[in-house]
Structures are given as C-alpha cells and as structure tokens.
PDB file of C-alpha atoms in Angstrom:
ATOM      1  CA  ASN I   1      -0.036  -0.006   0.061  1.00  0.00           C
ATOM      2  CA  ARG I   2       1.256   3.487  -0.646  1.00  0.00           C
ATOM      3  CA  THR I   3       0.175   6.919   1.087  1.00  0.00           C
ATOM      4  CA  PHE I   4      -1.317   9.391  -1.531  1.00  0.00           C
ATOM      5  CA  ALA I   5      -2.924  11.688   0.702  1.00  0.00           C
ATOM      6  CA  ALA I   6      -2.994  12.619   4.538  1.00  0.00           C
ATOM      7  CA  GLY I   7      -4.448   9.560   6.130  1.00  0.00           C
ATOM      8  CA  THR I   8      -5.770   7.933   2.838  1.00  0.00           C
ATOM      9  CA  VAL I   9      -4.212   4.560   1.568  1.00  0.00           C
ATOM     10  CA  VAL I  10      -5.032   3.276  -1.734  1.00  0.00           C
ATOM     11  CA  GLY I  11      -3.272   0.110  -2.450  1.00  0.00           C
ATOM     12  CA  ARG I  12      -2.487  -2.376  -5.331  1.00  0.00           C
ATOM     13  CA  GLN I  13      -5.491  -4.269  -4.511  1.00  0.00           C
ATOM     14  CA  ASP I  14      -7.756  -1.070  -5.197  1.00  0.00           C
ATOM     15  CA  ALA I  15      -6.108  -0.639  -8.677  1.00  0.00           C
ATOM     16  CA  ASN I  16      -8.205  -1.495 -11.721  1.00  0.00           C
ATOM     17  CA  PHE I  17      -5.049  -2.291 -13.663  1.00  0.00           C
ATOM     18  CA  THR I  18      -1.306  -2.636 -12.958  1.00  0.00           C
ATOM     19  CA  ARG I  19       1.743  -3.663 -15.106  1.00  0.00           C
ATOM     20  CA  ARG I  20       5.469  -3.521 -14.980  1.00  0.00           C
ATOM     21  CA  ASP I  21       7.483  -1.681 -17.752  1.00  0.00           C
ATOM     22  CA  GLY I  22      11.089  -1.716 -17.358  1.00  0.00           C
ATOM     23  CA  PRO I  23      12.161  -0.130 -13.950  1.00  0.00           C
ATOM     24  CA  ALA I  24       8.386   1.308 -13.563  1.00  0.00           C
ATOM     25  CA  GLU I  25       5.544  -0.279 -12.027  1.00  0.00           C
ATOM     26  CA  ILE I  26       2.264   1.420 -13.318  1.00  0.00           C
ATOM     27  CA  TRP I  27      -1.039   1.264 -11.271  1.00  0.00           C
ATOM     28  CA  ARG I  28      -4.107   2.737 -13.037  1.00  0.00           C
ATOM     29  CA  TYR I  29      -7.425   3.615 -10.786  1.00  0.00           C
ATOM     30  CA  ASP I  30     -10.514   4.353 -12.560  1.00  0.00           C
ATOM     31  CA  ALA I  31     -13.271   6.274 -11.189  1.00  0.00           C
ATOM     32  CA  GLN I  32     -15.944   8.686 -12.682  1.00  0.00           C
ATOM     33  CA  PRO I  33     -15.070  10.514 -14.490  1.00  0.00           C
ATOM     34  CA  CYS I  34     -11.232  10.045 -14.769  1.00  0.00           C
ATOM     35  CA  PHE I  35      -8.171   7.475 -14.905  1.00  0.00           C
ATOM     36  CA  LEU I  36      -5.455   8.109 -12.739  1.00  0.00           C
ATOM     37  CA  ASP I  37      -2.068   6.464 -13.633  1.00  0.00           C
ATOM     38  CA  VAL I  38       0.657   6.478 -10.959  1.00  0.00           C
ATOM     39  CA  PHE I  39       4.121   5.346 -11.719  1.00  0.00           C
ATOM     40  CA  PHE I  40       6.395   3.732  -9.117  1.00  0.00           C
ATOM     41  CA  TYR I  41      10.061   3.286  -9.717  1.00  0.00           C
ATOM     42  CA  ARG I  42      12.261   0.891  -7.591  1.00  0.00           C
ATOM     43  CA  GLU I  43      14.940   2.644  -5.411  1.00  0.00           C
ATOM     44  CA  ALA I  44      17.336   1.141  -2.838  1.00  0.00           C
ATOM     45  CA  ASP I  45      14.625   1.409   0.165  1.00  0.00           C
ATOM     46  CA  GLY I  46      11.801   0.501  -1.926  1.00  0.00           C
ATOM     47  CA  GLN I  47       9.253   1.978  -4.464  1.00  0.00           C
ATOM     48  CA  ARG I  48       8.382   5.599  -4.896  1.00  0.00           C
ATOM     49  CA  VAL I  49       5.945   7.421  -6.645  1.00  0.00           C
ATOM     50  CA  ASN I  50       7.677   9.148  -9.672  1.00  0.00           C
ATOM     51  CA  TYR I  51       4.711  10.547 -11.755  1.00  0.00           C
ATOM     52  CA  VAL I  52       1.149  10.659 -11.339  1.00  0.00           C
ATOM     53  CA  ALA I  53      -1.094  11.479 -14.521  1.00  0.00           C
ATOM     54  CA  ALA I  54      -4.985  11.997 -14.533  1.00  0.00           C
ATOM     55  CA  ARG I  55      -7.067  11.756 -17.754  1.00  0.00           C
ATOM     56  CA  SER I  56     -10.549  12.365 -18.329  1.00  0.00           C
ATOM     57  CA  GLN I  57     -13.112   9.523 -19.484  1.00  0.00           C
ATOM     58  CA  ILE I  58     -15.040  12.495 -21.267  1.00  0.00           C
ATOM     59  CA  ALA I  59     -13.789  13.617 -24.509  1.00  0.00           C
ATOM     60  CA  ASN I  60     -12.161  17.190 -24.591  1.00  0.00           C
ATOM     61  CA  ARG I  61     -12.347  17.438 -20.937  1.00  0.00           C
ATOM     62  CA  THR I  62      -9.529  17.976 -18.453  1.00  0.00           C
ATOM     63  CA  VAL I  63      -9.145  16.713 -14.842  1.00  0.00           C
ATOM     64  CA  THR I  64      -6.435  17.362 -12.365  1.00  0.00           C
ATOM     65  CA  ALA I  65      -4.800  14.608 -10.394  1.00  0.00           C
ATOM     66  CA  GLU I  66      -6.083  15.958  -7.218  1.00  0.00           C
ATOM     67  CA  ALA I  67      -9.676  15.698  -8.494  1.00  0.00           C
ATOM     68  CA  CYS I  68      -9.393  12.355 -10.113  1.00  0.00           C
ATOM     69  CA  TYR I  69      -7.711  11.245  -6.825  1.00  0.00           C
ATOM     70  CA  SER I  70     -10.632  12.631  -4.627  1.00  0.00           C
ATOM     71  CA  ALA I  71     -13.162  10.749  -6.841  1.00  0.00           C
ATOM     72  CA  ILE I  72     -11.289   7.390  -6.360  1.00  0.00           C
ATOM     73  CA  VAL I  73     -11.380   7.850  -2.861  1.00  0.00           C
ATOM     74  CA  ALA I  74     -14.885   8.704  -2.698  1.00  0.00           C
ATOM     75  CA  GLU I  75     -15.765   5.735  -4.644  1.00  0.00           C
ATOM     76  CA  ARG I  76     -13.872   3.254  -2.605  1.00  0.00           C
ATOM     77  CA  ARG I  77     -15.486   4.712   0.573  1.00  0.00           C
ATOM     78  CA  ASN I  78     -18.901   4.319  -0.845  1.00  0.00           C
ATOM     79  CA  GLY I  79     -17.813   0.617  -1.714  1.00  0.00           C
ATOM     80  CA  SER I  80     -18.288   1.138  -5.537  1.00  0.00           C
ATOM     81  CA  ARG I  81     -15.543   0.538  -8.062  1.00  0.00           C
ATOM     82  CA  THR I  82     -15.378   1.600 -11.588  1.00  0.00           C
ATOM     83  CA  GLY I  83     -13.903  -0.669 -14.262  1.00  0.00           C
TER      84      GLY I  83
END
C-alpha cells in the first residue's frame, strides 16, 4: 500500500490495472469521470511514486490529479469501484 494523501491509503488491490514496464510499475485507478495513472520506480529503500497523471473519461475535458484522486477515494469509501 502507498499513502497518496494525508491519512488515506490506496493499495495495489484497489488498482483497476497494474503492469511493469522496465524499471517502472504502473497502477491505474478508474473513477467517474477519470483515470489516474501512478508510476512507481524502484529505489534502494523500496518503491517511490515518480509521476502521477490524470485523464478524463470524457472527450475534450481535463481533470486534475487531485480531483481524480478525490473521486477514487470517494468511490472506494462508498464501496463502489469503476472498471
């Protein structure tokens, strides 16, 4: 599990999709109305988040990583899961 925001933990088991790509491990989370891609890279003391990208599920719309993350946490707290 990784802590992304104060007191909130989202783990690999919550990801809708995971994959390894060279030294990176990518976890994708889905929520209405977005996808959040979290890129982890291995370091001596474990994995670290190197990059986070949010994409809207709606054409020609933008979403911030913070707004997408909030939507994911809200869905998980309500017991729903997109994807």
